[in-house]
Tab-separated table of C-alpha atoms and ligand atoms in Angstrom:
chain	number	residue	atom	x	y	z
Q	1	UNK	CA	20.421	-19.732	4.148
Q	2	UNK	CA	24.142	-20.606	3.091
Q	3	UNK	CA	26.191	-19.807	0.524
Q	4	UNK	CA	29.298	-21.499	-0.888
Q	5	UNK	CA	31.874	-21.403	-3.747
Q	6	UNK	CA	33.655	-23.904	-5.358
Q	7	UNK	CA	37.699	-23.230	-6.088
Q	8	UNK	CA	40.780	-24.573	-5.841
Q	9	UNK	CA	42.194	-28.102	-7.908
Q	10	UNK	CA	39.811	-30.114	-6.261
Q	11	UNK	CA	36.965	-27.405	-6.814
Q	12	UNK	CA	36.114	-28.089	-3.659
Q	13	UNK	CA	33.406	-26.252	-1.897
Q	14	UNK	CA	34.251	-23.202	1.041
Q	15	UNK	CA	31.483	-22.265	2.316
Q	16	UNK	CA	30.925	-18.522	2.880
Q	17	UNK	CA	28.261	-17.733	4.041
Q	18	UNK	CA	25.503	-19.996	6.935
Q	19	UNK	CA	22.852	-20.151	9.121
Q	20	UNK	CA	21.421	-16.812	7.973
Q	21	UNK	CA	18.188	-15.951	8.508
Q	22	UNK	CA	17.262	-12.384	8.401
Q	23	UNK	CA	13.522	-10.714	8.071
Q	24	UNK	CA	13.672	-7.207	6.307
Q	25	UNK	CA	11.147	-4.514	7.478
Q	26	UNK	CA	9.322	-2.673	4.585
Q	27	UNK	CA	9.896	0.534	4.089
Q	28	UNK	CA	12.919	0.727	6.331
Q	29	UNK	CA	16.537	0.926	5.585
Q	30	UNK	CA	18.757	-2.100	6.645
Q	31	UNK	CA	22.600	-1.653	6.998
Q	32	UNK	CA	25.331	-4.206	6.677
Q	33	UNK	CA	28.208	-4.027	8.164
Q	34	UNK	CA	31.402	-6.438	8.758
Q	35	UNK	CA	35.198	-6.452	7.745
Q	36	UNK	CA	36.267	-7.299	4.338
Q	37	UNK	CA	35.847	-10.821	3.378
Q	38	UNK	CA	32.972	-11.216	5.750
Q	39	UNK	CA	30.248	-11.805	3.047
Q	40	UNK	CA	28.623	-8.973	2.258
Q	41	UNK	CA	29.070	-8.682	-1.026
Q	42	UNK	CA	27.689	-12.178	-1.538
Q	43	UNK	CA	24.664	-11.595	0.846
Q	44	UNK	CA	23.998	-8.951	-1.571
Q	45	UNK	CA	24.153	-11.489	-4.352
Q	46	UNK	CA	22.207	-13.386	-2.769
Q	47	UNK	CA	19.177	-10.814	-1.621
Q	48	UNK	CA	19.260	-9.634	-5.717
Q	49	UNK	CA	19.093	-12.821	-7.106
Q	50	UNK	CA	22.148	-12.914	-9.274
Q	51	UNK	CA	23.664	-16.182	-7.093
Q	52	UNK	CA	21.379	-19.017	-5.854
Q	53	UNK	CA	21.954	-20.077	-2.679
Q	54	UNK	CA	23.282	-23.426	-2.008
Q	55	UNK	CA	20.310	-24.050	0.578
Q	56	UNK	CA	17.544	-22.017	1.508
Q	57	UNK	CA	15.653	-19.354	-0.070
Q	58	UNK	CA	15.280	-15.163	-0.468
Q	59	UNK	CA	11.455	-14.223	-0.535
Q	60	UNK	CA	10.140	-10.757	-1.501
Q	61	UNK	CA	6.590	-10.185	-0.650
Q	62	UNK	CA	6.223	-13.866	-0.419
Q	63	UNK	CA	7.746	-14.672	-4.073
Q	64	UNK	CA	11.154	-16.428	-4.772
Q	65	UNK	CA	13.473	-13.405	-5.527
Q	66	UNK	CA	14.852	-15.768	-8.186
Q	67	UNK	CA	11.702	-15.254	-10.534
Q	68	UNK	CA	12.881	-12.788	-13.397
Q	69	UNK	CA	9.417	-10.903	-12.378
Q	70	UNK	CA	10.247	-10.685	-8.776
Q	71	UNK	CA	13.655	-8.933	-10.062
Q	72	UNK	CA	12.363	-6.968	-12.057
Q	73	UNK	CA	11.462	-4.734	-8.732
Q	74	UNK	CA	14.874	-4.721	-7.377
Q	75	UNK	CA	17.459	-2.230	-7.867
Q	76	UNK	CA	20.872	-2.681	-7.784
Q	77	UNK	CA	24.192	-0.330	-7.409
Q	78	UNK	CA	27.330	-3.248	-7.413
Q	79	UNK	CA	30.308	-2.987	-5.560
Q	80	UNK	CA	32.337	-2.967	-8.902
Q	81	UNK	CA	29.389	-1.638	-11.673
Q	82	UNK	CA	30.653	-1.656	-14.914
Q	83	UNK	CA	29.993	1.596	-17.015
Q	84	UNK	CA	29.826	2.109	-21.187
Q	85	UNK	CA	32.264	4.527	-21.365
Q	86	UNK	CA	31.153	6.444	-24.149
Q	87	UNK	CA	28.053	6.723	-23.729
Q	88	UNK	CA	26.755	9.924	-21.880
Q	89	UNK	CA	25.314	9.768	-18.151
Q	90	UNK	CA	21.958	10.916	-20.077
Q	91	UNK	CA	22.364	8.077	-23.067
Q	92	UNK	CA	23.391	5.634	-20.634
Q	93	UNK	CA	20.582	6.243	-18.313
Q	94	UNK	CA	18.078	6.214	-21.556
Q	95	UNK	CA	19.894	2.716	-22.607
Q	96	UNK	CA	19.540	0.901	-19.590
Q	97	UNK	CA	15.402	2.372	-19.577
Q	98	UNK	CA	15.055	0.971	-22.709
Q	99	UNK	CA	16.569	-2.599	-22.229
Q	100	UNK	CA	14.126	-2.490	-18.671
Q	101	UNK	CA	11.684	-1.979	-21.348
Q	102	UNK	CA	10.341	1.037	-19.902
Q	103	UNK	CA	7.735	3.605	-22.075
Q	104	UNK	CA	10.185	6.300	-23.985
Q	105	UNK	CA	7.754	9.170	-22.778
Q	106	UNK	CA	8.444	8.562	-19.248
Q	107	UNK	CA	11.754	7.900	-19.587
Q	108	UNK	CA	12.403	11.153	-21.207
Q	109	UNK	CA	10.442	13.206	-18.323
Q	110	UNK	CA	12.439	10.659	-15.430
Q	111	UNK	CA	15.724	10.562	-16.581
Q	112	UNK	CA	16.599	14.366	-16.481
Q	113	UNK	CA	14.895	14.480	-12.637
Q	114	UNK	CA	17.217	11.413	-11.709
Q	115	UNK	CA	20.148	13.537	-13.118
Q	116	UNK	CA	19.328	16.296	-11.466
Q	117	UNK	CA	18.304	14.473	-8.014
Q	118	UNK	CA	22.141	12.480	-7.875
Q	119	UNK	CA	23.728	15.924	-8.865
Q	120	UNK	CA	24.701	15.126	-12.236
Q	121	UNK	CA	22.516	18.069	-14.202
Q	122	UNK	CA	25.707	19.966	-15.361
Q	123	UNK	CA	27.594	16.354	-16.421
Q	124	UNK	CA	24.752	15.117	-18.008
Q	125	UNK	CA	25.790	15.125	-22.023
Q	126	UNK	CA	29.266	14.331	-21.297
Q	127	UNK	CA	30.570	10.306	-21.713
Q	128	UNK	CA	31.087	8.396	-18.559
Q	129	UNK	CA	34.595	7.764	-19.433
Q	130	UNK	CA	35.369	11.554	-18.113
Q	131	UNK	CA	33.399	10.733	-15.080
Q	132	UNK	CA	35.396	11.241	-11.688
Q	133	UNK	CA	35.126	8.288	-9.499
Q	134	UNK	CA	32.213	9.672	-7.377
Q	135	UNK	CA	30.607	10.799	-10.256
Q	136	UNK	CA	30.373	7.421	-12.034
Q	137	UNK	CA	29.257	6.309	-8.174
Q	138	UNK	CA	26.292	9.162	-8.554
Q	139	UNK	CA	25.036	7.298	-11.809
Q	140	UNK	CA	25.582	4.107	-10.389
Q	141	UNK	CA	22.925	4.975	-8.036
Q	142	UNK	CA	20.862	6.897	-10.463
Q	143	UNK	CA	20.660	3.305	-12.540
Q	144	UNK	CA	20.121	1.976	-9.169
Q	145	UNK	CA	16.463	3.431	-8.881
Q	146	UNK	CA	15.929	4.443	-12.491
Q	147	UNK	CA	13.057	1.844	-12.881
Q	148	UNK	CA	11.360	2.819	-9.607
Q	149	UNK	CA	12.068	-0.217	-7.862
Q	150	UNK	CA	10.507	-1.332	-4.366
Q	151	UNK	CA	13.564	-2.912	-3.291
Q	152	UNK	CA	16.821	-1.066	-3.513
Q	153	UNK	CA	20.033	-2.561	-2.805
Q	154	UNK	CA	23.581	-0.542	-2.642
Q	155	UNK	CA	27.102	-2.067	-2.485
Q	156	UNK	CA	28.932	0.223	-0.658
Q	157	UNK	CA	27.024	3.342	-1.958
Q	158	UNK	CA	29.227	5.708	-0.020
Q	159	UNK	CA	32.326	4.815	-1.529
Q	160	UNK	CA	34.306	7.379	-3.414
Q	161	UNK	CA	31.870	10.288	-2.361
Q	162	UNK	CA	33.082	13.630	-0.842
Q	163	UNK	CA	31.139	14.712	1.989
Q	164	UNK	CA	28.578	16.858	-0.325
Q	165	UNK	CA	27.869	13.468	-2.129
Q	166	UNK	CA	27.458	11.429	1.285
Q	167	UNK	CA	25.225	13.841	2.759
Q	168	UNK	CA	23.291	13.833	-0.082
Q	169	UNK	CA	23.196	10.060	-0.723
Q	170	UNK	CA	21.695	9.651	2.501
Q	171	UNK	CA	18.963	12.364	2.124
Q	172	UNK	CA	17.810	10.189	-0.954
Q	173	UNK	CA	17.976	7.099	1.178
Q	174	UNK	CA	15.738	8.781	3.036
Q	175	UNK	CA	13.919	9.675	0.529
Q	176	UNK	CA	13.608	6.761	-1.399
Q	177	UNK	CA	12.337	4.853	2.012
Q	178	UNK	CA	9.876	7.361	2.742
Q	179	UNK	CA	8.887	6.699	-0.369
Q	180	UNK	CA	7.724	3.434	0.908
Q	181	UNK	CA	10.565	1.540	-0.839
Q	182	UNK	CA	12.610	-1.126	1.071
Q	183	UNK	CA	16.104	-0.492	1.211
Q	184	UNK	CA	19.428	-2.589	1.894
Q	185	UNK	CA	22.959	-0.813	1.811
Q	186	UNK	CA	26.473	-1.936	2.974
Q	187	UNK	CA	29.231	-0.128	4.506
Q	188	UNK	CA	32.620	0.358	6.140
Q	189	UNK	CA	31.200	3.816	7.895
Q	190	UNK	CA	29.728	3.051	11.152
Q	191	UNK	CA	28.384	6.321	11.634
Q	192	UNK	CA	26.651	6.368	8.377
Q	193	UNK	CA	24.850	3.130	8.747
Q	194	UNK	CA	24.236	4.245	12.331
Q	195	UNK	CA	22.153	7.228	11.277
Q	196	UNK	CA	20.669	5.987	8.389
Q	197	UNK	CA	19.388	2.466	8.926
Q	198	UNK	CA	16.582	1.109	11.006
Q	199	UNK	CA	18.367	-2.267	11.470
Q	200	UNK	CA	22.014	-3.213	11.226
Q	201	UNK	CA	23.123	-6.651	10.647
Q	202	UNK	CA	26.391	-7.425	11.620
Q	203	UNK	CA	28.380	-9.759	9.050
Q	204	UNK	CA	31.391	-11.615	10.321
Q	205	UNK	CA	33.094	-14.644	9.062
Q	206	UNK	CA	30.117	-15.606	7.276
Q	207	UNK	CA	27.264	-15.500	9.873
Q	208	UNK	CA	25.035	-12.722	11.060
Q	209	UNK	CA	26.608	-11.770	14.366
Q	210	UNK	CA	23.976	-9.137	15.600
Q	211	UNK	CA	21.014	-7.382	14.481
Q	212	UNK	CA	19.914	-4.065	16.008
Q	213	UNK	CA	16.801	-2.446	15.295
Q	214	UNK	CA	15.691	1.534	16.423
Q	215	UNK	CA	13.595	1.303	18.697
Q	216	UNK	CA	12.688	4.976	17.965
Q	217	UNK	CA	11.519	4.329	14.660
Q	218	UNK	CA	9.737	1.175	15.712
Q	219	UNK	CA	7.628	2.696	17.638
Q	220	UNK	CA	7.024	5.500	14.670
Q	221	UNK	CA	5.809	2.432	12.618
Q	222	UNK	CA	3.718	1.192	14.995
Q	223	UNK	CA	2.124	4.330	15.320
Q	224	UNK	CA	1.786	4.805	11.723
Q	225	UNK	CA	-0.506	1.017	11.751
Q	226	UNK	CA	-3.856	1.249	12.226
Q	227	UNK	CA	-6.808	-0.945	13.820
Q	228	UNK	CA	-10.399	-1.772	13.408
Q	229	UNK	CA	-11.913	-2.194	16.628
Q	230	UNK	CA	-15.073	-3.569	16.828
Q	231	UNK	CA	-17.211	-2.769	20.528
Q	232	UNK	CA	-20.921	-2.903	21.847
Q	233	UNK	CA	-21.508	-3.484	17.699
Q	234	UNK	CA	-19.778	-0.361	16.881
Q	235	UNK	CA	-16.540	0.345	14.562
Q	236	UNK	CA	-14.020	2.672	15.583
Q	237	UNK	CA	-10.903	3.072	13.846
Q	238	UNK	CA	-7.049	3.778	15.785
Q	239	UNK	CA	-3.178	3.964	14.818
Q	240	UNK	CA	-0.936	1.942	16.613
Q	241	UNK	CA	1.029	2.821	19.876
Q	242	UNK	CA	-0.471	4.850	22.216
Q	243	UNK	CA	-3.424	6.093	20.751
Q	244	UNK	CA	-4.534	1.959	20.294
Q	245	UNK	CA	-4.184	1.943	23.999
Q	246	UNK	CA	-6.443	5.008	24.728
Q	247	UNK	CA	-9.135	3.699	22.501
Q	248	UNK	CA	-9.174	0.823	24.278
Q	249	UNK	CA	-8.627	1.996	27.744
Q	250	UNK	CA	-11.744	4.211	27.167
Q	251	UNK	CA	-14.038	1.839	25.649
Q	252	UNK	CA	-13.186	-0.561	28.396
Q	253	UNK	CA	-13.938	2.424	30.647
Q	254	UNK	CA	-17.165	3.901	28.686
Q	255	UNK	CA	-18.259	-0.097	29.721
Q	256	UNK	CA	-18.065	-1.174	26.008
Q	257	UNK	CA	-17.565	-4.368	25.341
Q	258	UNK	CA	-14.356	-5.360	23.183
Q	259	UNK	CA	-15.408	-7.673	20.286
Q	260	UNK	CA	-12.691	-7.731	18.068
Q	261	UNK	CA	-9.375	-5.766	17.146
Q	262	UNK	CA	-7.797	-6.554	13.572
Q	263	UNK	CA	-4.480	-4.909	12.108
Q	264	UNK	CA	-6.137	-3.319	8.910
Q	265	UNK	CA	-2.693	-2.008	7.974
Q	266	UNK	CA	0.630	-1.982	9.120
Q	267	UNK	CA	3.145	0.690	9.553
Q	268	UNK	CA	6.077	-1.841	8.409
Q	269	UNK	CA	5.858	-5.350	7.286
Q	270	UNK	CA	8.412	-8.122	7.248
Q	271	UNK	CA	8.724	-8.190	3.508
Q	272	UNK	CA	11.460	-10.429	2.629
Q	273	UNK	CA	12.839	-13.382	4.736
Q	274	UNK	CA	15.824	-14.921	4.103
Q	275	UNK	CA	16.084	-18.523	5.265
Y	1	ATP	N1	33.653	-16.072	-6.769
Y	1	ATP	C1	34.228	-16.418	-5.624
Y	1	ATP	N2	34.975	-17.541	-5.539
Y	1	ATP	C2	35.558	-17.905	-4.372
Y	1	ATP	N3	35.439	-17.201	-3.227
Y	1	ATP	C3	34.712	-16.089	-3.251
Y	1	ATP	C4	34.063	-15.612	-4.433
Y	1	ATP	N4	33.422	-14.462	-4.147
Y	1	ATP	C5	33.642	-14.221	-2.846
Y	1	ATP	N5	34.400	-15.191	-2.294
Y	1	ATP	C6	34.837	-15.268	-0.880
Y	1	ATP	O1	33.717	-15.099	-0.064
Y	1	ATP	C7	34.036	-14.371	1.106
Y	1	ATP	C8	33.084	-13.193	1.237
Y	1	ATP	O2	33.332	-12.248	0.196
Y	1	ATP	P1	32.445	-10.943	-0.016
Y	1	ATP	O3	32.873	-10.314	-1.284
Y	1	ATP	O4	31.017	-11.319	0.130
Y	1	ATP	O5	32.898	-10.056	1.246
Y	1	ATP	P2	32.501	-8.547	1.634
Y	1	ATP	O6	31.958	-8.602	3.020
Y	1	ATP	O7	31.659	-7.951	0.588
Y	1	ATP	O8	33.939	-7.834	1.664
Y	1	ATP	P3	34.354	-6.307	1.296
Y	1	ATP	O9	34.105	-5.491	2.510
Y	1	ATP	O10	35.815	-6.427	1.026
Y	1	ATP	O11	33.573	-5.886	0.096
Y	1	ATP	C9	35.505	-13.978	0.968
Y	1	ATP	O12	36.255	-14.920	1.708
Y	1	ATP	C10	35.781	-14.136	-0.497
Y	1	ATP	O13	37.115	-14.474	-0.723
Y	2	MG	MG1	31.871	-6.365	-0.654
């Protein structure tokens, strides 16, 4: 995939970003990280739908994340979000529900819980405009996930939050992807990506440099999979990992013979690719 933008008197095209292709696990948190400038911002663009890429493609679950239905399931906190400022964090939160076109009943039962879950219970009635900085960032995020999405993407989400706020930001990461959402968050903080994110992809100068994954949590994933294996006409079901292997091992053993063995479901799934 490759982005460009077009500036300059003869509008002519730099591009910024090329020759990325990147698989995101399901429920798993990916980090991106890179110095300013390196195009992460418009990666992010890019994985939401708001720009097009000049070539290539985003795909969620198999669908173009340029279809307004496939956006409909993202969530998005931008590096620069703008706020109504006199609205209240509650009105605002009720607002943007309503334009999502999302039933007033649950909105009404949600929105106080999302208040309450980004630490905002106490703020709640008053407008955004007296909002410190890391409390507009703490509605930011609550509009971020406000319409249960299955893909959440932050901009710098730990910007402008004390240490109270980052600690809890990442507890609802982790939340949100045991939840079984799929997650994608930038950063300058090394050690926050490090212990929150399953993979880290490296930005710099407009290519993916590197892409770690934990292998720790890998193998969690694989264990949390499980298998249909079919021997001597018989069914037997296994998780992933280890315990595939002793179900094997012993039918082989017991003198079984091994018909089939099918993933029935995985533990994580490369849900979007980005070409
Ligand atoms: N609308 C635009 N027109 C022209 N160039 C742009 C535009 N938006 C971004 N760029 C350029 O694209 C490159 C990547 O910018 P981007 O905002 O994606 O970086 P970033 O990694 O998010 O940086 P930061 O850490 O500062 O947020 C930069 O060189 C930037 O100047
Ligand atoms: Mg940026």
């Amino acid at each position: 995939m490759a982005q460009g933008f077009r500036s300059g008197f003869w509008m002519r095209r730099k591009i910024v970003l090329s020759d990325l292709r990147l698989s995101l696990r399901k429920n798993a948190v990916l980090g991106l990280v890179g110095p300013n400038g390196a195009g992460k911002t418009t990666l992010i663009h890019l994985l939401t739908g708001i720009k097009r890429p000049i070539s290539g493609e985003v795909l969620l679950e198999g669908k173009n994340v340029l279809d307004p239905r496939v956006r409909g399931g993202i969530g998005y906190l931008p590096e620069r979000p703008h706020f109504y400022e006199f609205l209240t964090g509650r009105a605002f939160l009720m607002t943007l529900g309503a334009v999502s076109r999302m039933d007033r009943e649950s909105l009404a039962s949600r929105v106080p819980l999302l208040l309450e879950r980004v630490g905002l219970k106490q703020a709640a009635d008053r407008e955004l405009r007296t909002y410190s900085k890391g409390m507009l960032q703490r509605i930011g995020i609550a509009q971020a996930i406000l319409h249960s999405p299955s893909f959440v993407v932050l901009d710098e989400p730990m910007s402008g939050l004390d240490p109270r706020g980052r600690t809890e930001l990442k507890e609802l990461i982790r939340e949100l992807a045991r939840e079984g959402r799929t997650l994608v968050m930038s950063s300058h903080v090394l050690e926050d990506v490090d212990e929150l994110c399953d993979q880290v992809a490296l930005i710099q100068g407009g290519r993916l440099e590197h892409l770690t994954e934990d292998d720790e949590r890998w193998r969690e994933r694989e264990e949390h999979s499980e298998f249909e294996v079919w021997a001597g006409g018989a069914r037997y079901s296994s998780r992933g990992g280890p315990e595939l292997h002793q179900t094997l091992s012993g039918l082989i053993a017991g003198g079984s013979r091994i018909t089939s063995v099918k993933q029935v479901r995985r533990g994580w799934e490369g849900s979007i690719h980005v070409d």
